[in-house]
CSV table of C-alpha atoms in Angstrom, one decimal:
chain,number,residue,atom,x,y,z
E,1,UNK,CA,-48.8,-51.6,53.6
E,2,UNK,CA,-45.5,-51.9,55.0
E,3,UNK,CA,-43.5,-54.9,56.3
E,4,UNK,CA,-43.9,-55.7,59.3
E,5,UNK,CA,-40.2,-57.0,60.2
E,6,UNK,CA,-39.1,-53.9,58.3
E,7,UNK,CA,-38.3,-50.8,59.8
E,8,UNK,CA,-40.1,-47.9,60.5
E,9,UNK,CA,-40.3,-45.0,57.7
E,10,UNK,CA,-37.8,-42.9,57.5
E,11,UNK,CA,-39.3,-38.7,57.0
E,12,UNK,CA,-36.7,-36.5,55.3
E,13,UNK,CA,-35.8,-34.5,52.3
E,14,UNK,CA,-34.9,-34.9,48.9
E,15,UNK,CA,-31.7,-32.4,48.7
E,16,UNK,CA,-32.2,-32.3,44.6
E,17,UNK,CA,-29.2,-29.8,43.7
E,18,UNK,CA,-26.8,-30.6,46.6
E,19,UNK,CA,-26.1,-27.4,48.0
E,20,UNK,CA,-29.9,-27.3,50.2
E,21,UNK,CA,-31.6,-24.7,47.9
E,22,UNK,CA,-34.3,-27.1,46.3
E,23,UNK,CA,-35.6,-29.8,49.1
E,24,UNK,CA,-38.3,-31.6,48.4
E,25,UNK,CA,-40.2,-33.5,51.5
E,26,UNK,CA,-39.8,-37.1,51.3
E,27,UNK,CA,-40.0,-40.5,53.3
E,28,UNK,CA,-37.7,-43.7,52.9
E,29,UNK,CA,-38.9,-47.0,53.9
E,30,UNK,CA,-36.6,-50.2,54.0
E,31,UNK,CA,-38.2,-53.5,53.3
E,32,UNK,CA,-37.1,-56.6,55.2
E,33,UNK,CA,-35.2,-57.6,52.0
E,34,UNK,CA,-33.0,-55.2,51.7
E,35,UNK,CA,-35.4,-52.9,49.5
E,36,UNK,CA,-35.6,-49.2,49.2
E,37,UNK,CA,-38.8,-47.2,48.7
E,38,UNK,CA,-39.1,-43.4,48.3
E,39,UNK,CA,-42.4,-41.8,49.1
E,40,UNK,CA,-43.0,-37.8,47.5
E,41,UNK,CA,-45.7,-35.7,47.7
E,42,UNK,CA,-46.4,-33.5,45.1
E,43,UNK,CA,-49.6,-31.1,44.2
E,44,UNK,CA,-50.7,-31.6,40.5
E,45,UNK,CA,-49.2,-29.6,38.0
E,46,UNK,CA,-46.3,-28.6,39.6
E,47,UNK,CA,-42.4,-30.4,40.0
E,48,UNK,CA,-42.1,-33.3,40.4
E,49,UNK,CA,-45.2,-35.0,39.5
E,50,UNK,CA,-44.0,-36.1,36.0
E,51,UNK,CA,-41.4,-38.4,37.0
E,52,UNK,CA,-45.0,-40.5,38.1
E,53,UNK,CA,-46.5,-40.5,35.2
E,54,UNK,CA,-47.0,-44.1,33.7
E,55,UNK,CA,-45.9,-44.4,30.1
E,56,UNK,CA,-48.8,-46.4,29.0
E,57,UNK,CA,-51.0,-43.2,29.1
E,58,UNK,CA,-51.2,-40.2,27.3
E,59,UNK,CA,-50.9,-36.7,28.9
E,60,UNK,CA,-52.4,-33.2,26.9
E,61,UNK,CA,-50.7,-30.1,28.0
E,62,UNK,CA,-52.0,-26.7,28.3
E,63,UNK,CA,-51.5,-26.4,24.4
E,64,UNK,CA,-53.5,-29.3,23.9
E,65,UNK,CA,-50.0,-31.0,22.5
E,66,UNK,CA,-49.1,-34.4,24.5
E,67,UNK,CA,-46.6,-34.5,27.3
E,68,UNK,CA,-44.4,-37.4,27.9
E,69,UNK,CA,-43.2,-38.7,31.2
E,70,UNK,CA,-39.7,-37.5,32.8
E,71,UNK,CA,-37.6,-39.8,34.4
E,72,UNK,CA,-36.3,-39.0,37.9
E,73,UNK,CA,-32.4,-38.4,38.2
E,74,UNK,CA,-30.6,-41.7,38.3
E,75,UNK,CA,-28.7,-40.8,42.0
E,76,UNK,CA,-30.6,-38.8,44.1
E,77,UNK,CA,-29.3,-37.3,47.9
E,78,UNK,CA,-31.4,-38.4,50.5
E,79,UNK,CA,-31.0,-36.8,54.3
E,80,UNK,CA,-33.0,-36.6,57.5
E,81,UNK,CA,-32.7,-36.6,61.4
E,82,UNK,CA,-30.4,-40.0,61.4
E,83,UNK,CA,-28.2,-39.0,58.6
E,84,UNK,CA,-27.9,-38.9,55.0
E,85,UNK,CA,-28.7,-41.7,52.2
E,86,UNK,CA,-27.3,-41.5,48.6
E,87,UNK,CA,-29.8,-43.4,46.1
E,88,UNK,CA,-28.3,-45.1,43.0
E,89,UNK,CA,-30.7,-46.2,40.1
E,90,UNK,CA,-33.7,-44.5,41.0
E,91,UNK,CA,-37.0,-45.0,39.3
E,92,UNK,CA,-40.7,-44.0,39.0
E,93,UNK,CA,-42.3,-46.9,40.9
E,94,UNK,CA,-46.0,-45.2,40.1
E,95,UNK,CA,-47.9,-42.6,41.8
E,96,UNK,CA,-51.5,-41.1,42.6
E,97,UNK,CA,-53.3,-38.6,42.9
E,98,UNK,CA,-56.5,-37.6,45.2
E,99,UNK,CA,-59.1,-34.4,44.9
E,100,UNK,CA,-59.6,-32.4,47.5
E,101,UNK,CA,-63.3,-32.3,47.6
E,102,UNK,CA,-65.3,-29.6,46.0
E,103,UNK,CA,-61.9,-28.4,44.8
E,104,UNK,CA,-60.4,-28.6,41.6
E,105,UNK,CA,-56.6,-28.9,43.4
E,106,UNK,CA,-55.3,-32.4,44.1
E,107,UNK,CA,-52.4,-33.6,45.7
E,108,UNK,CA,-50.6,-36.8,45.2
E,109,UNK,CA,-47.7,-39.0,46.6
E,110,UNK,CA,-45.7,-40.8,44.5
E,111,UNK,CA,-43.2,-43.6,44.6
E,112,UNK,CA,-39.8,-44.0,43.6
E,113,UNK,CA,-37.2,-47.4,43.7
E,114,UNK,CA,-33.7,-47.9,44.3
E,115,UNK,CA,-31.4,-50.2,43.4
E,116,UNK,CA,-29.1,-49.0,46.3
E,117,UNK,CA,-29.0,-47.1,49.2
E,118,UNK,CA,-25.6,-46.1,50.4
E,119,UNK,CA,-25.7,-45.0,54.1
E,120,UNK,CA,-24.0,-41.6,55.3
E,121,UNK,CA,-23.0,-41.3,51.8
E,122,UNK,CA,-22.1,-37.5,50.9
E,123,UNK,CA,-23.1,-37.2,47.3
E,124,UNK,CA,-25.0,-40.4,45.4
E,125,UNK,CA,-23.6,-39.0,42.5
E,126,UNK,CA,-20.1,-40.5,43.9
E,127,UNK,CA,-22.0,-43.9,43.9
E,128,UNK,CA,-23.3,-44.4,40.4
E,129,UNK,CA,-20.4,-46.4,39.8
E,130,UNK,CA,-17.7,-47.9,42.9
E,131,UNK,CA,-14.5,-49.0,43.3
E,132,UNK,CA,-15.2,-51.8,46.2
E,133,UNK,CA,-18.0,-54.0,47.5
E,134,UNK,CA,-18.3,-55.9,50.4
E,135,UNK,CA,-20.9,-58.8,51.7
E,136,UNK,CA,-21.5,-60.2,54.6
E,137,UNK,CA,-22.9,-64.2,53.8
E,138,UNK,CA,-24.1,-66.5,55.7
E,139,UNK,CA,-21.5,-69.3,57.0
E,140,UNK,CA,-18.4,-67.8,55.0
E,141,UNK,CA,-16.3,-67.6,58.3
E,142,UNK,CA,-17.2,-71.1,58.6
E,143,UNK,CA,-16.6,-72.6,55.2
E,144,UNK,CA,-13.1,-70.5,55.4
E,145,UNK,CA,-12.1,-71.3,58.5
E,146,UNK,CA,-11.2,-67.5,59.1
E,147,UNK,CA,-11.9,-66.1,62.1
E,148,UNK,CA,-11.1,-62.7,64.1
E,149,UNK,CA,-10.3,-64.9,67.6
E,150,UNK,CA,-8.9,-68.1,68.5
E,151,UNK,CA,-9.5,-70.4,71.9
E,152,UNK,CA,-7.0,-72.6,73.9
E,153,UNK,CA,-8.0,-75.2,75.8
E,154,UNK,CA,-5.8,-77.0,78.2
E,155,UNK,CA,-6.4,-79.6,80.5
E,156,UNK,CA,-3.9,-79.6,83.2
E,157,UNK,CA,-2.5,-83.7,83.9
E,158,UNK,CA,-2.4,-82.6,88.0
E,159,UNK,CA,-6.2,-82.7,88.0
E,160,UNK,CA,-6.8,-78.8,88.5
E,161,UNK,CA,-9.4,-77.1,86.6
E,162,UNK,CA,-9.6,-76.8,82.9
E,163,UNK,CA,-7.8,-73.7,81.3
E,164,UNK,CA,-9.4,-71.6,78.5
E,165,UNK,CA,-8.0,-68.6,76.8
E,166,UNK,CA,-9.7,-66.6,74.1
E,167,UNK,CA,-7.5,-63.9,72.1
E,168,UNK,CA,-8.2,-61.6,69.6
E,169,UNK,CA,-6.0,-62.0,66.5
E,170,UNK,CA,-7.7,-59.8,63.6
E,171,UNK,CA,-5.8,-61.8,60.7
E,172,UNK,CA,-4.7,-60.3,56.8
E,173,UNK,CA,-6.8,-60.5,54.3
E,174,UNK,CA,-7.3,-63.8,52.8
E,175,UNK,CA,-6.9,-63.7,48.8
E,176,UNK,CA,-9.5,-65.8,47.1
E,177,UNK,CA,-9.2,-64.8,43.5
E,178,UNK,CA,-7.5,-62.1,40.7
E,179,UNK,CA,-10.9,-61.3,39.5
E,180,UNK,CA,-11.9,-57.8,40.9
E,181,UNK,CA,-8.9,-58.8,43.9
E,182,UNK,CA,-11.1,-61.4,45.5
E,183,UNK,CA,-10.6,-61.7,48.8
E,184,UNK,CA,-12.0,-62.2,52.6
E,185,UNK,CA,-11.5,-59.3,55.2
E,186,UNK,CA,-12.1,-60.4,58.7
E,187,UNK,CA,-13.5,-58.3,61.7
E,188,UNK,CA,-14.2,-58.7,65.6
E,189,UNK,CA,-15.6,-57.8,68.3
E,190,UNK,CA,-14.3,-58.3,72.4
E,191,UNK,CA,-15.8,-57.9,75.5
E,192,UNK,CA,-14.5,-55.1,77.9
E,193,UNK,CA,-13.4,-55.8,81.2
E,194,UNK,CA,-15.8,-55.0,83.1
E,195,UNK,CA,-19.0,-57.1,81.1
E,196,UNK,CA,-21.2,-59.6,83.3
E,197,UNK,CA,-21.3,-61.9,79.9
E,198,UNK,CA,-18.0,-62.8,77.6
E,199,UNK,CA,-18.7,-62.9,74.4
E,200,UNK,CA,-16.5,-62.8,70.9
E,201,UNK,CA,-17.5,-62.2,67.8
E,202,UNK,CA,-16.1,-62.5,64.1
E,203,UNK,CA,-17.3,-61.9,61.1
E,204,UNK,CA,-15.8,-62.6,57.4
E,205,UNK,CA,-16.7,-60.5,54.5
E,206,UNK,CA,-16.5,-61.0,50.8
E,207,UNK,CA,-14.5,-58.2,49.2
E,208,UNK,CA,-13.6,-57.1,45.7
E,209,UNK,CA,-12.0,-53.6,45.0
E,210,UNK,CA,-10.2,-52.3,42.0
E,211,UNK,CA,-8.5,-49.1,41.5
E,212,UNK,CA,-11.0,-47.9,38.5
E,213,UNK,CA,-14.6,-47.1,39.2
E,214,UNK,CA,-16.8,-50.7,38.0
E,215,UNK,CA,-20.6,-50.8,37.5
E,216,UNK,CA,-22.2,-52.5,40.9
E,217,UNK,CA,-23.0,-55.6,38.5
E,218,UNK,CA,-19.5,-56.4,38.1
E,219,UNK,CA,-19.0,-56.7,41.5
E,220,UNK,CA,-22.3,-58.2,42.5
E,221,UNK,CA,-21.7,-61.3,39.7
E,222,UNK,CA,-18.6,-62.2,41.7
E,223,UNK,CA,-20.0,-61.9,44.9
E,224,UNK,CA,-23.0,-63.7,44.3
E,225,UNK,CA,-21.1,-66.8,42.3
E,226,UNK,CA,-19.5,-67.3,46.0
E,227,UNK,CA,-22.6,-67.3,47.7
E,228,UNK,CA,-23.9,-69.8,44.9
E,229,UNK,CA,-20.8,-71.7,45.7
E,230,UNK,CA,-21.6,-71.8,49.3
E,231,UNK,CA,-25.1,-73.1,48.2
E,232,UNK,CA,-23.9,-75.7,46.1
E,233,UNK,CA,-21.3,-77.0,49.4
E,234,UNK,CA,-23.8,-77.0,52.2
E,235,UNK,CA,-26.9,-77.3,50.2
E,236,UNK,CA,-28.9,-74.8,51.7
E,237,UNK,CA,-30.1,-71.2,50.3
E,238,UNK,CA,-27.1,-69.9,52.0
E,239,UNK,CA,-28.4,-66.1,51.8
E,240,UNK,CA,-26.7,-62.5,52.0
E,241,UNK,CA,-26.4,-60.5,55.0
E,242,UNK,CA,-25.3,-57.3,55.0
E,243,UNK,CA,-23.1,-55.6,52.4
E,244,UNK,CA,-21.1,-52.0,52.1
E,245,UNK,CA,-19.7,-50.3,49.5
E,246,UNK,CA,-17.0,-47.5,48.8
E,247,UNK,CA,-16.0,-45.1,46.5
E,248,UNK,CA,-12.6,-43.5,46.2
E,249,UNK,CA,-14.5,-40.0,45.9
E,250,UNK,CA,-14.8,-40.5,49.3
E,251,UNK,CA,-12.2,-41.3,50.8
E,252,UNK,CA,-11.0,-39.9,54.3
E,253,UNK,CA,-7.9,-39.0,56.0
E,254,UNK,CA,-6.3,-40.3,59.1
E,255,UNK,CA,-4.2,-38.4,61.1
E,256,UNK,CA,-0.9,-39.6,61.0
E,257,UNK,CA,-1.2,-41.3,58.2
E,258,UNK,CA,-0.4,-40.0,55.0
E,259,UNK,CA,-2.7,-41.8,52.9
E,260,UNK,CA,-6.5,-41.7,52.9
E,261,UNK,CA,-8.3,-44.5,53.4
E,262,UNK,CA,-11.0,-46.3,52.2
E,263,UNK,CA,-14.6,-44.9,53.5
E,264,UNK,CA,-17.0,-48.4,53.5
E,265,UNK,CA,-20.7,-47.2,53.7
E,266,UNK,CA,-23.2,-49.3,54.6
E,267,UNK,CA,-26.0,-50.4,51.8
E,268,UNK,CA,-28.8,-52.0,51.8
E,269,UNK,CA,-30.5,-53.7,48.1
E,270,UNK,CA,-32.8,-55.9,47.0
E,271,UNK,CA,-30.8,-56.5,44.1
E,272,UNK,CA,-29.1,-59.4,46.0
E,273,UNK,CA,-31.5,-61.4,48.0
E,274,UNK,CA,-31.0,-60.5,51.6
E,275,UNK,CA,-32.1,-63.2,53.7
E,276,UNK,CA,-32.0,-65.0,57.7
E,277,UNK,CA,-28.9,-67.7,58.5
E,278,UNK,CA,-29.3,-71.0,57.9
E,279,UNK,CA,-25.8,-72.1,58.2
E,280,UNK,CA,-25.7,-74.2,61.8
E,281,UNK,CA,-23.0,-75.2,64.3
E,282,UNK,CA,-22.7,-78.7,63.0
E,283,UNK,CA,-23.0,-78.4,59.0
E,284,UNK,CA,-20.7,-80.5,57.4
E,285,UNK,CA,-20.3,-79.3,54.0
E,286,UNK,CA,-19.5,-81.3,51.1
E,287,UNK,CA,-16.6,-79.5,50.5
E,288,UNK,CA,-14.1,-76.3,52.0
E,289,UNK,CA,-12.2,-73.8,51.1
E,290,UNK,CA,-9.4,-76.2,51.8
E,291,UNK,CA,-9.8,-78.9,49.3
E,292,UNK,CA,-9.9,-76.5,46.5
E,293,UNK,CA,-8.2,-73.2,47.7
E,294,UNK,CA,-7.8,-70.5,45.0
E,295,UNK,CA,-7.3,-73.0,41.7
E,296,UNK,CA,-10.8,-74.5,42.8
E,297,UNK,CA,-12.2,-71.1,43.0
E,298,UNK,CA,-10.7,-69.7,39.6
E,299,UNK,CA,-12.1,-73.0,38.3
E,300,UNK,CA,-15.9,-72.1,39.8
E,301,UNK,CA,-15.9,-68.5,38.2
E,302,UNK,CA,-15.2,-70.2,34.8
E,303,UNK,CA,-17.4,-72.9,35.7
E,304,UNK,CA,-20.2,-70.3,36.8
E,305,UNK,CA,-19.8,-68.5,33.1
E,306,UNK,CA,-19.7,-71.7,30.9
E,307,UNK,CA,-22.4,-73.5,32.5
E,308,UNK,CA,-25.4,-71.2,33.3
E,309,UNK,CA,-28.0,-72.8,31.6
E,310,UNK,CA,-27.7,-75.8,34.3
E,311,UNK,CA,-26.5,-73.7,37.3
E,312,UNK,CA,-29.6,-71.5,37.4
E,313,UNK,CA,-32.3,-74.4,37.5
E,314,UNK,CA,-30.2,-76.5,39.3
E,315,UNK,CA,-29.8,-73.3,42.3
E,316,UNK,CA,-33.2,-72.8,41.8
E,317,UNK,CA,-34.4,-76.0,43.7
E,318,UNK,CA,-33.0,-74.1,46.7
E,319,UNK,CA,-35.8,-71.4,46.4
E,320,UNK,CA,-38.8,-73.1,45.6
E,321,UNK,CA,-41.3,-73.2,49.0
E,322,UNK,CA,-43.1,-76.1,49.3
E,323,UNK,CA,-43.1,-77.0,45.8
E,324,UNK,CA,-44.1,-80.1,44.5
E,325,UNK,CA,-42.0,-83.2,43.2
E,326,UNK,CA,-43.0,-82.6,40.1
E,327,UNK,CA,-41.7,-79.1,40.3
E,328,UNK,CA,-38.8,-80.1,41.7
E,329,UNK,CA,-38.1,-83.3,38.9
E,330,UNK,CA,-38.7,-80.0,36.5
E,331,UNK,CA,-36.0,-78.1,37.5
E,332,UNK,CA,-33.8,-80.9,38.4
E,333,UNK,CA,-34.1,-82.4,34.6
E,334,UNK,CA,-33.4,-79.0,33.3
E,335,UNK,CA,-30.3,-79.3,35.1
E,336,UNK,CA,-29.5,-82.3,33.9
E,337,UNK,CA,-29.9,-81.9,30.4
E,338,UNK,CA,-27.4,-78.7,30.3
E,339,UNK,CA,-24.6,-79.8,32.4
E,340,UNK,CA,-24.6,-83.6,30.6
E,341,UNK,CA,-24.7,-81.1,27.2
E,342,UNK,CA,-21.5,-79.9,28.6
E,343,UNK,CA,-20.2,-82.6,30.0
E,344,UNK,CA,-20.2,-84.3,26.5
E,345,UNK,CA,-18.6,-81.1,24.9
E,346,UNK,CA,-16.1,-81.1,27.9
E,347,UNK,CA,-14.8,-85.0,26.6
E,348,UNK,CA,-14.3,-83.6,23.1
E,349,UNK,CA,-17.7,-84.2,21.6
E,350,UNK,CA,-18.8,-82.3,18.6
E,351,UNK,CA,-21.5,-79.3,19.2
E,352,UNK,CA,-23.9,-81.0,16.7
E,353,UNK,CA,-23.3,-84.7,18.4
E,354,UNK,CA,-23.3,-83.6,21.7
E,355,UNK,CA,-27.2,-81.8,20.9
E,356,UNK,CA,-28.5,-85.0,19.7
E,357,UNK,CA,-27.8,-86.6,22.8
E,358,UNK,CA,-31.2,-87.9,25.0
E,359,UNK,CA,-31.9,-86.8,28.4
E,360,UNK,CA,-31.0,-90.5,29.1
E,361,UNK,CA,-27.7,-90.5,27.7
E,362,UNK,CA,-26.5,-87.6,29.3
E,363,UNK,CA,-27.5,-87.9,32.8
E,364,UNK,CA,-25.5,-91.5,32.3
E,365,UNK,CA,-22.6,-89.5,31.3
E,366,UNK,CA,-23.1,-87.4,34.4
E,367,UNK,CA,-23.3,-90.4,36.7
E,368,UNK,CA,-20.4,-92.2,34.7
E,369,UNK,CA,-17.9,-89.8,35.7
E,370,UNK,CA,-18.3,-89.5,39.6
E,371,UNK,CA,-19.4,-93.4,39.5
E,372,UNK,CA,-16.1,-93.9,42.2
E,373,UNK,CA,-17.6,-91.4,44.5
E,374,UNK,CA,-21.2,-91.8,44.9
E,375,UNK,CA,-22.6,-94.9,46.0
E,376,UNK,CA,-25.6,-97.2,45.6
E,377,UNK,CA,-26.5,-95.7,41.5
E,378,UNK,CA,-28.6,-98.5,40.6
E,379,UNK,CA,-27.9,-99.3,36.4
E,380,UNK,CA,-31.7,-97.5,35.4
E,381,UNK,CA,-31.2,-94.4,37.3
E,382,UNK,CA,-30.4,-92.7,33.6
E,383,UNK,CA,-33.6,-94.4,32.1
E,384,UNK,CA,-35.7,-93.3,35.4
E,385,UNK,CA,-34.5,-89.8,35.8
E,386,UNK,CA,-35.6,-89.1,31.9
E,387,UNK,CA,-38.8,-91.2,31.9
E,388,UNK,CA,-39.4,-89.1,35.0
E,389,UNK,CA,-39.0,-86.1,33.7
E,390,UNK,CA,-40.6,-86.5,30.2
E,391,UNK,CA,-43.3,-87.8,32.1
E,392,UNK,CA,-43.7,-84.5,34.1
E,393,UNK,CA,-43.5,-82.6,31.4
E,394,UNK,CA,-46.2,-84.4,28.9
E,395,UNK,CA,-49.4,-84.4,29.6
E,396,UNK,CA,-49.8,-87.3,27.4
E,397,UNK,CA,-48.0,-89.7,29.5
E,398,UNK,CA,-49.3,-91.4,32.4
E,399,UNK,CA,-48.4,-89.9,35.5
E,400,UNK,CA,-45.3,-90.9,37.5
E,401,UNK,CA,-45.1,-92.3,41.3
E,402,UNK,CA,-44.0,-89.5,43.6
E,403,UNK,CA,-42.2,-92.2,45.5
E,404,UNK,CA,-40.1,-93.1,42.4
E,405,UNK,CA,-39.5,-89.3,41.6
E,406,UNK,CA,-38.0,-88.8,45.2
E,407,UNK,CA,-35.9,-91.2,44.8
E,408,UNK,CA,-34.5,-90.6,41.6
E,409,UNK,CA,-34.4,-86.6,42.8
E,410,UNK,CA,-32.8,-87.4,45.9
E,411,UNK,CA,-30.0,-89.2,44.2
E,412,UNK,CA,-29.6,-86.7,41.3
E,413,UNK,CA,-29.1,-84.0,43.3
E,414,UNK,CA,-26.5,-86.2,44.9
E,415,UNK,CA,-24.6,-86.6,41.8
E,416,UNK,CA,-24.9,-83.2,40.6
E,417,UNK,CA,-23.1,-82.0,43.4
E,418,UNK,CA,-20.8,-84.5,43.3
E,419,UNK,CA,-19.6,-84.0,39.6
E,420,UNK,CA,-19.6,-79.7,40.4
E,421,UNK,CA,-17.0,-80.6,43.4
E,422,UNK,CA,-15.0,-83.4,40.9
E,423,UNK,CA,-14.7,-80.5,38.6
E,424,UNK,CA,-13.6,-78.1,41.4
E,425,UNK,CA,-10.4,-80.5,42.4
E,426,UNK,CA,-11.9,-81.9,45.1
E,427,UNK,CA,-10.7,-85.5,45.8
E,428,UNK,CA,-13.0,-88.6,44.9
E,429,UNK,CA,-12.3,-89.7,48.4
E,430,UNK,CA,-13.5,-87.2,50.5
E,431,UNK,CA,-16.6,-86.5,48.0
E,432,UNK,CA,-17.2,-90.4,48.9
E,433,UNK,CA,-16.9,-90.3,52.9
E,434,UNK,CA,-18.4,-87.0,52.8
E,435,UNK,CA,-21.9,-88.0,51.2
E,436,UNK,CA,-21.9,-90.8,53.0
């Protein structure tokens, strides 16, 4: 059954050699998540009900030999009524079949998954590798300070009314980092003259773009360490948007101009975690773009790399849906135990010293070194984050006091956050006023 916040199917054609002499009916449906579903129907025996045969049974062909499954083509060309789609890492996603009754015909539909859809693309083929990504993430504008329009205020000293100008200033791209050119393009929207409501809008998307053709997962790791930094700041699951793509196979030319530009397709993915704003008006975020500008962000994308073990449970607390405290004192400990690993290697400790450190001893090396920016760490929060934990972990010990837990995972969340931003440059005085 379909979503029911996603949008309606799709009903097009498969154009499978490019030039419209094979088509084969098909319908596309978009999930809310950014998914992409293919729907074909087929009659059995004939094109293309292999590429929906399941590889975990066995098939007999007419020579009584044993056929094995074919894979669909990795980029297929997708086009109907609103325009054409360009599918990248298709796969069978199962199929089946139905008898017409009395008959010995059947007809069946099958299903087929994409890791992209590129919008208006003109061949998928173009697509299987790119040359630029783009995302649109919740609160980036905001934690950049970038923004397509500015406001005046001014309040006249004679007493007449208040004076507000809005103007449109679209500004260059902000650089962010050498990896992939990292930077933030900005874009905007104005009212026209003759609108009953004024309204502005601006939006800042994450862009990388190199000259040679990179596999989507290069550009997706950058793109989503920012939105994990974003996470980290604001402590919220900070989700993507939107996101586009482009391919210098495609690129178009502007008259006047004598060279083409960049052609930025829309696509949509479930690769990334599409997902509604969270980011509000008033969020004060541990830390900005300004306190650690491009050095702090060069030192996140190594950070990201050395330290995933901790950074992926620790990211995950964001996810979990009413989990329990004992779920949550799971992930957080896991945490805990990698980044104080690290954080002992990081001070010159010995591989083999640093792994026969105890839970306890290495969340008190965690909470030793931001000890001048967090307050109120009472001298047994080591000892009660690891009897904590081990005690959610064994069965054998008795259980814990959810009040005690929440307190201790309250706190070490603090601190984690606080020793990420310590190691991103921020100053120990605005971590300290800023978890106050």
């Amino acid at each position: 059954m379909a979503d029911a916040a996603a949008p309606p199917s799709r009903v097009g054609h498969l154009n499978l050699k490019g030039d419209f002499s094979e088509l084969l009916p098909a319908t596309l449906d978009e999930s809310d998540r950014g998914g992409v579903l293919l729907r074909v129907p087929y009659l059995v025996g004939n094109f293309p009900e292999r590429w929906f045969w399941g590889t975990l049974h066995q098939y007999i062909g007419s020579e009584g030999k044993p056929m094995a499954p074919e894979h669909p083509p990795a980029e297929l060309d997708y086009f109907d009524n609103k325009g054409s789609v360009g599918l990248v890492g298709c796969r069978s996603a199962g199929g089946g079949s139905m008898l017409f009754g009395g008959f010995s015909a059947s007809s069946g539909v099958g299903e087929l998954a994409a890791n992209f859809a590129v919008e208006k693309a003109a061949r998928a083929a173009n697509y299987a590798k790119i040359n630029g990504f783009r995302s649109e993430i919740d609160g980036l504008g905001h934690w950049l300070d970038l923004w397509a329009h500015h406001t005046t205020m001014t309040l006249p000293k004679d007493g007449s009314p208040v004076s507000v100008t809005t103007t449109m200033d679209i500004p260059p791209d902000l650089r962010i980092a050498s990896k992939l050119n990292l930077c933030a393009t900005v874009r905007g929207t104005a009212p026209g003259s003759l609108e009953p409501e004024i309204r502005y809008t601006s939006r800042a998307l994450l862009q990388t773009y190199t000259k040679s053709e990179r596999d989507w997962a290069e550009h997706l790791q950058v793109h989503r360490a920012i939105r994990d930094l974003l996470r980290v700041a604001i402590w919220k699951p900070v989700a993507f948007i939107r996101h586009e793509a482009t391919s210098d196979k495609e690129k178009i030319a502007i008259k006047n101009d004598a060279e083409p530009k960049s052609r930025w397709c829309e696509v949509k993915t479930a690769a990334t975690g599409v997902g509604p704003a969270v980011w509000g008006k008033t969020e004060q975020p541990l830390f900005v773009f300004a306190d650690i500008k491009r050095a702090g962000i060069r030192r996140w994308l190594a950070f990201v790399e050395q330290n995933r073990r901790g950074l992926r449970p620790f990211l995950r607390l964001l996810d979990i849906r009413e989990g329990t405290i004992d779920e949550h004192m799971t992930q957080l400990g896991i945490a805990l135990e990698a980044f104080g690993y690290q954080a002992f290697l990081d001070s010159g400790t010995s591989e083999q010293r640093a792994d026969k450190k105890t839970m306890e001893k290495r969340v008190r090396k965690i909470a030793s070194e931001v000890s001048q920016c967090v307050s109120g760490v009472p001298v047994t929060f080591a000892k009660d984050v690891a009897d904590g934990y081990n005690a959610v972990k064994h069965a054998n010990r008795p259980d814990p006091d959810p009040a005690d837990l929440i307190v201790s995972y309250r706190l070490g969340v603090k601190i984690v956050r606080a020793w990420i931003a310590l190691r991103l440059g921020v100053p120990e005085r605005v971590i300290a006023e800023r978890l106050r």
